[in-house]
Coordinates of C-alpha atoms in Angstrom, one line a residue:
M1 CA -19.7 -15.6 10.2
R2 CA -18.9 -12.0 11.1
L3 CA -15.8 -10.2 9.8
Y4 CA -14.4 -7.4 12.0
L5 CA -12.6 -5.1 9.5
L6 CA -10.2 -2.5 11.0
A7 CA -9.8 0.8 9.0
L8 CA -8.8 4.4 9.2
N9 CA -10.0 6.4 6.2
P10 CA -12.2 4.7 3.6
T11 CA -10.4 3.3 0.6
D12 CA -11.3 1.9 -2.8
S13 CA -9.7 -1.4 -1.8
V14 CA -12.3 -1.9 0.9
T15 CA -15.3 -0.2 -0.7
E16 CA -14.9 -1.8 -4.2
G17 CA -12.9 -4.9 -3.3
F18 CA -13.2 -6.4 0.2
L19 CA -16.8 -5.5 1.0
P20 CA -18.2 -7.0 -2.2
A21 CA -16.0 -10.0 -1.7
A22 CA -17.2 -10.4 1.9
A23 CA -20.8 -10.2 0.7
R24 CA -20.1 -12.9 -1.9
L25 CA -18.6 -15.1 0.8
G26 CA -21.7 -14.6 3.0
L27 CA -19.9 -12.7 5.7
A28 CA -21.5 -10.1 7.9
V29 CA -19.1 -7.1 8.2
T30 CA -18.5 -4.8 11.1
V31 CA -16.1 -2.0 10.3
L32 CA -14.2 -0.7 13.3
T33 CA -12.8 2.8 12.7
D34 CA -12.0 6.2 14.2
H35 CA -13.5 7.8 11.1
V36 CA -17.1 6.7 11.5
E37 CA -18.8 9.5 9.5
A38 CA -16.5 9.2 6.5
H39 CA -17.2 5.4 6.3
Q40 CA -20.9 5.9 6.6
R41 CA -20.8 8.3 3.7
A42 CA -18.6 6.0 1.7
Y43 CA -21.0 3.0 2.1
A44 CA -24.4 4.9 2.0
E45 CA -25.3 3.6 -1.5
L46 CA -24.0 0.1 -1.1
E47 CA -26.5 -2.7 -1.0
F48 CA -24.1 -4.7 1.3
A49 CA -23.3 -1.7 3.5
P50 CA -21.5 -2.9 6.7
E51 CA -22.2 -2.0 10.3
V52 CA -19.8 0.8 11.3
V53 CA -18.6 1.1 14.9
E54 CA -16.4 3.7 16.4
C55 CA -13.1 2.4 17.8
E56 CA -9.7 3.6 18.7
V57 CA -8.2 1.2 16.2
Q58 CA -4.6 2.2 16.6
D59 CA -4.7 0.7 20.1
F60 CA -5.0 -3.1 20.0
R61 CA -6.2 -3.1 23.6
E62 CA -9.3 -1.1 22.5
V63 CA -9.8 -3.3 19.5
V64 CA -9.8 -6.5 21.7
G65 CA -12.1 -4.9 24.3
L66 CA -14.6 -3.7 21.7
I67 CA -14.8 -6.9 19.8
S68 CA -15.3 -8.8 23.1
R69 CA -18.2 -6.5 24.1
L70 CA -19.8 -6.7 20.6
R71 CA -19.6 -10.5 20.7
A72 CA -21.0 -10.7 24.2
S73 CA -24.0 -8.6 23.2
G74 CA -24.6 -10.3 19.8
G75 CA -23.8 -13.9 20.3
A76 CA -20.4 -14.9 21.6
D77 CA -20.5 -18.4 20.1
A78 CA -20.8 -17.2 16.5
P79 CA -17.6 -17.6 14.4
F80 CA -15.7 -14.5 13.5
A81 CA -12.5 -13.2 11.9
V82 CA -10.4 -10.0 12.2
F83 CA -8.8 -8.3 9.2
S84 CA -7.4 -5.1 8.0
N85 CA -5.9 -3.8 4.7
S86 CA -4.5 -0.6 6.3
D87 CA -0.7 -0.1 6.4
H88 CA -1.1 1.4 9.9
L89 CA -3.2 -1.3 11.5
Q90 CA -1.5 -4.6 10.6
T91 CA 0.2 -5.1 14.0
Q92 CA -2.9 -4.2 15.9
T93 CA -5.0 -6.6 13.8
A94 CA -2.5 -9.4 14.2
L95 CA -2.4 -9.0 18.0
A96 CA -6.2 -9.0 18.1
A97 CA -6.4 -12.1 16.0
E98 CA -3.8 -13.8 18.2
Y99 CA -5.7 -12.8 21.3
F100 CA -8.9 -14.5 20.1
G101 CA -7.0 -17.5 18.7
L102 CA -7.9 -16.7 15.1
P103 CA -5.9 -17.0 11.8
G104 CA -3.8 -14.0 11.5
K105 CA -0.4 -12.6 10.6
D106 CA 2.5 -12.9 12.9
W107 CA 2.4 -9.6 14.8
K108 CA 6.2 -9.5 14.9
A109 CA 6.4 -9.7 11.1
A110 CA 3.8 -7.0 10.8
L111 CA 5.9 -4.8 13.2
R112 CA 9.1 -5.5 11.2
A113 CA 7.4 -4.5 8.0
K114 CA 5.9 -1.3 9.3
N115 CA 8.9 -0.1 11.2
K116 CA 11.5 0.7 8.5
G117 CA 14.3 0.9 11.1
Q118 CA 13.5 -2.5 12.5
L119 CA 13.2 -4.0 9.0
R120 CA 16.7 -2.9 8.2
R121 CA 18.1 -4.2 11.5
H122 CA 16.4 -7.5 11.1
L123 CA 17.6 -8.1 7.5
T124 CA 21.1 -7.2 8.5
A125 CA 21.1 -9.6 11.5
A126 CA 19.8 -12.3 9.2
G127 CA 22.8 -11.8 6.9
L128 CA 20.6 -11.1 3.9
D129 CA 21.1 -7.4 3.2
A130 CA 22.9 -4.6 5.1
V131 CA 21.6 -1.2 4.1
R132 CA 23.5 1.6 5.9
S133 CA 20.9 3.5 7.9
V134 CA 20.4 5.7 11.0
E135 CA 17.3 6.5 13.1
L136 CA 16.5 9.9 14.4
A137 CA 14.2 10.1 17.4
P138 CA 11.3 12.6 17.3
D139 CA 13.0 15.2 19.6
Q140 CA 16.5 14.5 18.4
D141 CA 18.5 17.3 16.8
P142 CA 19.2 16.4 13.1
S143 CA 22.7 17.9 13.5
V144 CA 23.8 14.7 15.2
L145 CA 23.6 13.1 11.8
A146 CA 26.9 14.8 10.8
A147 CA 28.7 12.2 12.9
S148 CA 27.0 9.2 11.2
D149 CA 29.3 8.7 8.2
L150 CA 26.4 8.2 5.8
P151 CA 27.1 7.4 2.2
F152 CA 25.5 10.4 0.3
P153 CA 23.2 10.7 -1.5
V154 CA 20.8 9.3 1.2
V155 CA 17.0 9.1 1.6
V156 CA 15.3 10.5 4.6
K157 CA 11.7 9.4 5.5
P158 CA 9.4 8.8 8.4
R159 CA 10.1 5.5 10.1
E160 CA 6.4 4.4 9.8
G161 CA 5.5 6.5 6.9
V162 CA 3.4 5.6 3.8
A163 CA 2.6 6.9 0.3
S164 CA 5.9 8.6 -0.3
E165 CA 5.0 11.3 2.2
D166 CA 8.0 13.3 3.4
V167 CA 10.4 10.9 1.6
T168 CA 13.2 12.8 -0.1
L169 CA 16.6 12.3 -1.6
V170 CA 19.3 14.6 -0.2
A171 CA 22.9 15.2 -1.5
D172 CA 24.8 16.3 1.5
I173 CA 24.7 16.8 5.3
E174 CA 23.6 20.4 5.2
E175 CA 20.6 19.5 3.0
L176 CA 19.9 16.4 5.2
V177 CA 19.8 18.5 8.4
R178 CA 17.5 21.1 6.8
R179 CA 15.1 18.5 5.3
A180 CA 15.0 16.5 8.6
K181 CA 14.1 19.6 10.5
E182 CA 11.3 20.4 8.0
I183 CA 9.8 16.9 8.4
Q184 CA 10.1 17.1 12.2
A185 CA 8.1 20.4 12.1
R186 CA 5.3 18.8 10.1
R187 CA 5.4 15.5 12.1
P188 CA 6.4 16.4 15.7
G189 CA 5.9 12.9 17.0
A190 CA 7.5 10.9 14.2
A191 CA 10.9 9.1 14.2
L192 CA 12.9 9.3 11.0
V193 CA 15.1 6.9 9.1
V194 CA 18.0 8.0 7.0
E195 CA 19.5 5.4 4.7
E196 CA 21.7 4.9 1.7
F197 CA 20.0 5.4 -1.6
L198 CA 19.4 2.1 -3.4
D199 CA 19.6 2.8 -7.1
G200 CA 18.1 0.5 -9.7
Q201 CA 14.9 -0.5 -11.5
L202 CA 12.0 -0.2 -9.0
C203 CA 9.7 -3.2 -8.9
T204 CA 7.0 -4.8 -6.8
L205 CA 6.3 -8.4 -5.9
E206 CA 2.7 -9.3 -4.9
T207 CA 2.3 -12.4 -2.7
L208 CA -0.5 -14.1 -0.9
G209 CA -0.2 -16.8 1.7
D210 CA -2.7 -19.0 3.5
G211 CA -0.4 -20.2 6.4
R212 CA 0.5 -23.3 4.5
R213 CA 2.2 -22.0 1.3
R214 CA 2.9 -18.5 -0.1
H215 CA 1.9 -17.8 -3.7
V216 CA 3.5 -15.3 -6.0
L217 CA 0.8 -13.4 -7.9
G218 CA 3.1 -11.4 -10.2
G219 CA 4.5 -7.9 -9.8
F220 CA 5.0 -4.5 -11.4
R221 CA 7.7 -2.3 -12.8
T222 CA 7.4 1.2 -11.4
R223 CA 8.2 4.6 -12.8
L224 CA 8.9 7.3 -10.3
S225 CA 8.8 11.1 -10.5
P226 CA 12.2 12.9 -10.9
P227 CA 14.3 13.3 -7.8
P228 CA 14.3 14.4 -5.0
D229 CA 10.7 13.0 -4.7
F230 CA 9.5 9.4 -4.9
I231 CA 6.0 9.6 -6.3
E232 CA 4.8 6.5 -8.1
E233 CA 3.6 7.7 -11.5
V234 CA 3.3 4.5 -13.6
L235 CA 3.1 0.8 -12.9
E236 CA 3.4 -1.9 -15.6
F237 CA 2.3 -5.4 -14.8
V238 CA 5.0 -8.2 -14.9
P239 CA 3.6 -11.8 -14.8
A240 CA 6.9 -13.1 -13.6
H241 CA 10.1 -11.4 -12.5
P242 CA 13.3 -13.4 -13.2
P243 CA 13.4 -16.5 -10.8
A244 CA 16.7 -15.4 -9.3
V245 CA 15.2 -12.0 -8.4
V246 CA 12.1 -13.5 -6.9
G247 CA 14.1 -16.0 -4.9
Q248 CA 16.1 -13.2 -3.3
V249 CA 13.0 -11.2 -2.4
L250 CA 11.2 -14.3 -1.0
A251 CA 14.2 -15.2 1.1
Q252 CA 14.1 -11.7 2.7
L253 CA 10.3 -12.1 3.3
D254 CA 11.0 -15.4 4.9
A255 CA 13.5 -13.8 7.3
L256 CA 11.0 -11.1 8.2
G257 CA 8.3 -13.7 8.9
V258 CA 5.9 -12.7 6.1
G259 CA 3.5 -15.5 5.3
L260 CA -0.2 -15.3 5.9
G261 CA -2.2 -12.9 3.8
A262 CA -1.4 -10.4 1.1
C263 CA 1.9 -8.6 0.9
H264 CA 3.1 -5.8 -1.4
T265 CA 6.9 -5.6 -1.5
E266 CA 8.8 -2.8 -3.2
F267 CA 12.4 -3.5 -4.2
V268 CA 15.1 -2.4 -6.7
V269 CA 17.0 -4.6 -9.1
Q270 CA 20.6 -3.4 -9.4
P271 CA 22.8 -3.9 -12.5
D272 CA 24.5 -6.9 -11.0
G273 CA 21.1 -8.6 -10.5
R274 CA 20.9 -8.0 -6.8
A275 CA 17.4 -7.5 -5.4
R276 CA 17.3 -5.0 -2.5
I277 CA 14.1 -4.3 -0.6
I278 CA 12.9 -0.7 -0.3
E279 CA 9.9 -1.5 1.9
V280 CA 7.4 -4.2 2.8
N281 CA 3.8 -3.3 2.9
Y282 CA 2.1 -6.2 4.6
R283 CA -1.3 -5.7 2.8
A284 CA -2.6 -5.7 -0.8
I285 CA -1.3 -3.2 -3.3
G286 CA -3.5 -0.1 -3.5
D287 CA -4.3 2.9 -5.8
Q288 CA -6.6 0.7 -7.9
C289 CA -3.8 -1.8 -8.7
D290 CA -5.5 -4.4 -6.6
L291 CA -8.7 -4.1 -8.5
M292 CA -6.7 -4.1 -11.8
L293 CA -4.7 -7.2 -10.6
A294 CA -7.9 -9.2 -9.9
E295 CA -8.9 -8.6 -13.6
I296 CA -5.4 -9.3 -15.0
L297 CA -5.2 -12.6 -13.2
G298 CA -8.8 -13.6 -13.6
I299 CA -9.0 -14.7 -10.0
P300 CA -11.3 -13.7 -7.1
L301 CA -8.4 -11.9 -5.4
F302 CA -10.3 -10.2 -2.6
E303 CA -12.1 -13.4 -1.7
H304 CA -8.8 -15.3 -1.7
I305 CA -7.3 -12.7 0.7
L306 CA -10.3 -12.9 3.1
A307 CA -10.3 -16.7 2.8
A308 CA -6.7 -16.8 4.1
H309 CA -7.8 -14.9 7.2
L310 CA -10.7 -17.3 7.6
G311 CA -8.2 -20.2 7.8
R312 CA -9.1 -21.6 4.4
E313 CA -6.6 -23.2 2.1
L314 CA -6.0 -21.4 -1.2
P315 CA -5.9 -23.3 -4.6
P316 CA -2.5 -25.1 -4.6
D317 CA -1.8 -24.1 -8.2
L318 CA -2.7 -20.4 -7.7
A319 CA 0.9 -19.1 -8.5
E320 CA 1.1 -21.2 -11.7
R321 CA -2.3 -19.9 -12.8
C322 CA -1.3 -16.3 -12.2
A323 CA 2.1 -16.7 -13.9
A324 CA 0.2 -18.0 -17.0
S325 CA -1.7 -14.7 -17.4
G326 CA -1.4 -13.5 -21.0
L327 CA -2.6 -10.0 -20.2
R328 CA -0.6 -6.8 -19.9
A329 CA -1.6 -3.7 -17.9
R330 CA -0.7 -0.1 -17.2
N331 CA -1.7 1.9 -14.1
E332 CA -1.0 5.6 -14.4
V333 CA -1.9 8.5 -12.2
V334 CA -2.7 12.1 -13.0
C335 CA -0.9 14.4 -10.5
A336 CA -1.4 18.0 -9.4
D337 CA 1.6 20.1 -10.2
R338 CA 0.6 23.1 -8.1
A339 CA -1.5 24.1 -5.2
G340 CA -5.1 25.3 -5.9
T341 CA -8.7 24.3 -6.5
L342 CA -9.5 21.5 -9.0
T343 CA -11.9 23.3 -11.4
A344 CA -12.1 20.8 -14.2
A345 CA -11.6 17.0 -14.3
P346 CA -13.3 14.0 -15.9
G347 CA -15.6 11.8 -13.9
P348 CA -15.5 8.0 -13.5
Y349 CA -15.1 6.3 -16.9
D350 CA -15.1 2.7 -18.2
E351 CA -14.4 1.6 -21.8
D352 CA -13.8 -1.6 -23.7
R353 CA -12.3 -0.9 -27.1
D354 CA -10.2 -3.0 -29.5
G355 CA -9.6 -5.7 -26.9
V356 CA -8.5 -3.2 -24.2
R357 CA -10.4 -2.6 -20.9
L358 CA -9.8 0.9 -19.6
A359 CA -11.0 2.5 -16.3
Y360 CA -10.6 5.9 -14.8
R361 CA -11.4 6.8 -11.2
P362 CA -11.1 10.3 -9.8
L363 CA -9.3 10.6 -6.5
R364 CA -10.1 14.3 -5.8
P365 CA -13.5 16.0 -6.3
V366 CA -13.9 19.0 -8.5
G367 CA -14.1 22.1 -6.4
E368 CA -11.8 20.9 -3.6
R369 CA -8.7 22.9 -2.8
H370 CA -5.4 21.4 -1.8
D371 CA -1.8 22.4 -1.2
H372 CA 0.9 20.9 -3.4
Y373 CA 2.3 18.1 -1.3
R374 CA 4.9 16.5 -3.7
T375 CA 3.6 13.1 -2.5
N376 CA 0.9 10.6 -3.5
R377 CA -1.6 13.0 -2.0
D378 CA -1.2 15.0 -5.2
Y379 CA -3.0 12.3 -7.2
L380 CA -6.1 13.7 -9.0
G381 CA -7.1 10.4 -10.5
V382 CA -5.9 7.0 -11.7
I383 CA -6.2 5.4 -15.1
W384 CA -5.7 1.7 -15.7
A385 CA -5.9 -0.4 -18.8
I386 CA -5.7 -4.2 -19.5
G387 CA -5.1 -5.9 -22.8
P388 CA -3.2 -8.6 -24.6
E389 CA -0.2 -6.3 -25.6
Q390 CA 1.7 -3.7 -23.6
A391 CA 1.7 -1.3 -26.6
A392 CA -2.1 -1.4 -26.8
V393 CA -2.7 -0.7 -23.2
D394 CA -0.1 2.1 -23.2
A395 CA -1.8 3.7 -26.2
A396 CA -5.2 3.5 -24.6
V397 CA -4.0 5.3 -21.5
A398 CA -2.3 8.0 -23.6
R399 CA -5.4 8.5 -25.6
F400 CA -7.5 9.0 -22.5
V401 CA -5.1 11.5 -21.1
A402 CA -5.0 13.5 -24.3
A403 CA -8.8 13.5 -24.6
N404 CA -9.4 15.0 -21.1
R405 CA -8.2 17.9 -19.1
W406 CA -7.5 18.5 -15.4
E407 CA -7.4 22.2 -14.4
I408 CA -6.2 23.7 -11.2
T409 CA -7.0 27.3 -10.3
P410 CA -4.6 28.9 -7.9

C-alpha cells in the first residue's frame, strides 16, 4: 500500500514519527510538497527515505490531479491512502481522500477547525459557547473595529494562523487598531479575528478517532509567556483531566464534527469549571510533544494515527490504557530573547538517569541569524523528560538547562 503524505516544511513529527511508523506498517510513502529540496535534505540519511514529489499542496485540485497521474503511471489498482499532519493542509487532504473514496476527515470539520472565525460561529450556532468575536477582512481598515463594542481586553490573531504568530493581547481600541495594522502590513492577504480574552488555566486534550469511536489519550497543562504574547513555554502531562471538563470539550468537538484521526485541542478552564476552547488543531500535537506522548503512553501512537487513515479499527480499550499511565512528563522550550546569531548551543542529547528519560533536540542551528519574532519561531530547542514523579522530571529539565548555555550575538 502507498501512503501519499501532504506536507509543507519538514517537521520532526513526520521525520521521526510518521515515516518510521509507515515503514513499520510496510507502507511505501510518497511525500507531496511545495518544499521539495528541504524534504530531500531532511530525509537524506533515512534508511526508509520516501519518494518526494513537487505539488501545489495548498490547492486540493492539484493534489487530486497529481495523485491520479502518479497512480496511472505506477499501478492504479494498488491500494493507497492520503494523509497530512500539517495545520494548513487538513481540508485539502480531507477533500482529496473524499474524492478517491478513502478514509479521511470530514472536510467541513477540518475547515471549521482551521478557520477560527468559522469555529466561533459554529459553536455559537450549536448553543455550546458564544465567544464575542469580530472578523477583519484583509483590506479592511481596522478603524471600523471602534464600532464593534468588543469587551476589552481582547486578542487579535490571524484567522488561519498557527504557532502563536501575530497573536497578541490588547487593552483598548487604540492599541487594537495599531496592532491590527501592523499584522496586516506583515500579512497583506490574511484575514484577522478579534475576540474576547478567555482567562483561565490553559490545557490541551489529545484525542484519536478511527471513525467508529474517539479515544482520549490524555492532555497537558500549558504555561505561557507573560502578556501580551502567547508563547507556549512549558507543558506538563495530565493523564486525565476532570471528567466534567473533558465532557464539555468533547461536546464541542462533536458539534464541530471532529472524529477521525488525531486532534490537539487547546482550551482554558475557568474558575467556575467552564471549559472554553481556544483553538482546535486537527492533527497531532507538535514540538516533540507527540514523540514524548508516545513514550508516556507506551503505545505505537504514530502507527495508530496512520491506521485510522487506513480504515483500521483501533484497540477498543485504548483510552483506558492511556488513562492508566503512571508516568509524568515535562516539555520545556528554550526561547531566544533577542535578535541575532546563535553562537553557542548544545547539540542533540539523550539521557536515562535515576528513572528519568530526558531528551533535548535543537530547533535552530548554531551560526544561523534570526529576528526576534515573539512567537514560537523564537524556539532554540526543546527539552522533554519522562519519569514516575513530576518533581523528578522537573528537576531533570532544570538540571539540563543549568548545565548548558545558549548564546545569541547581536
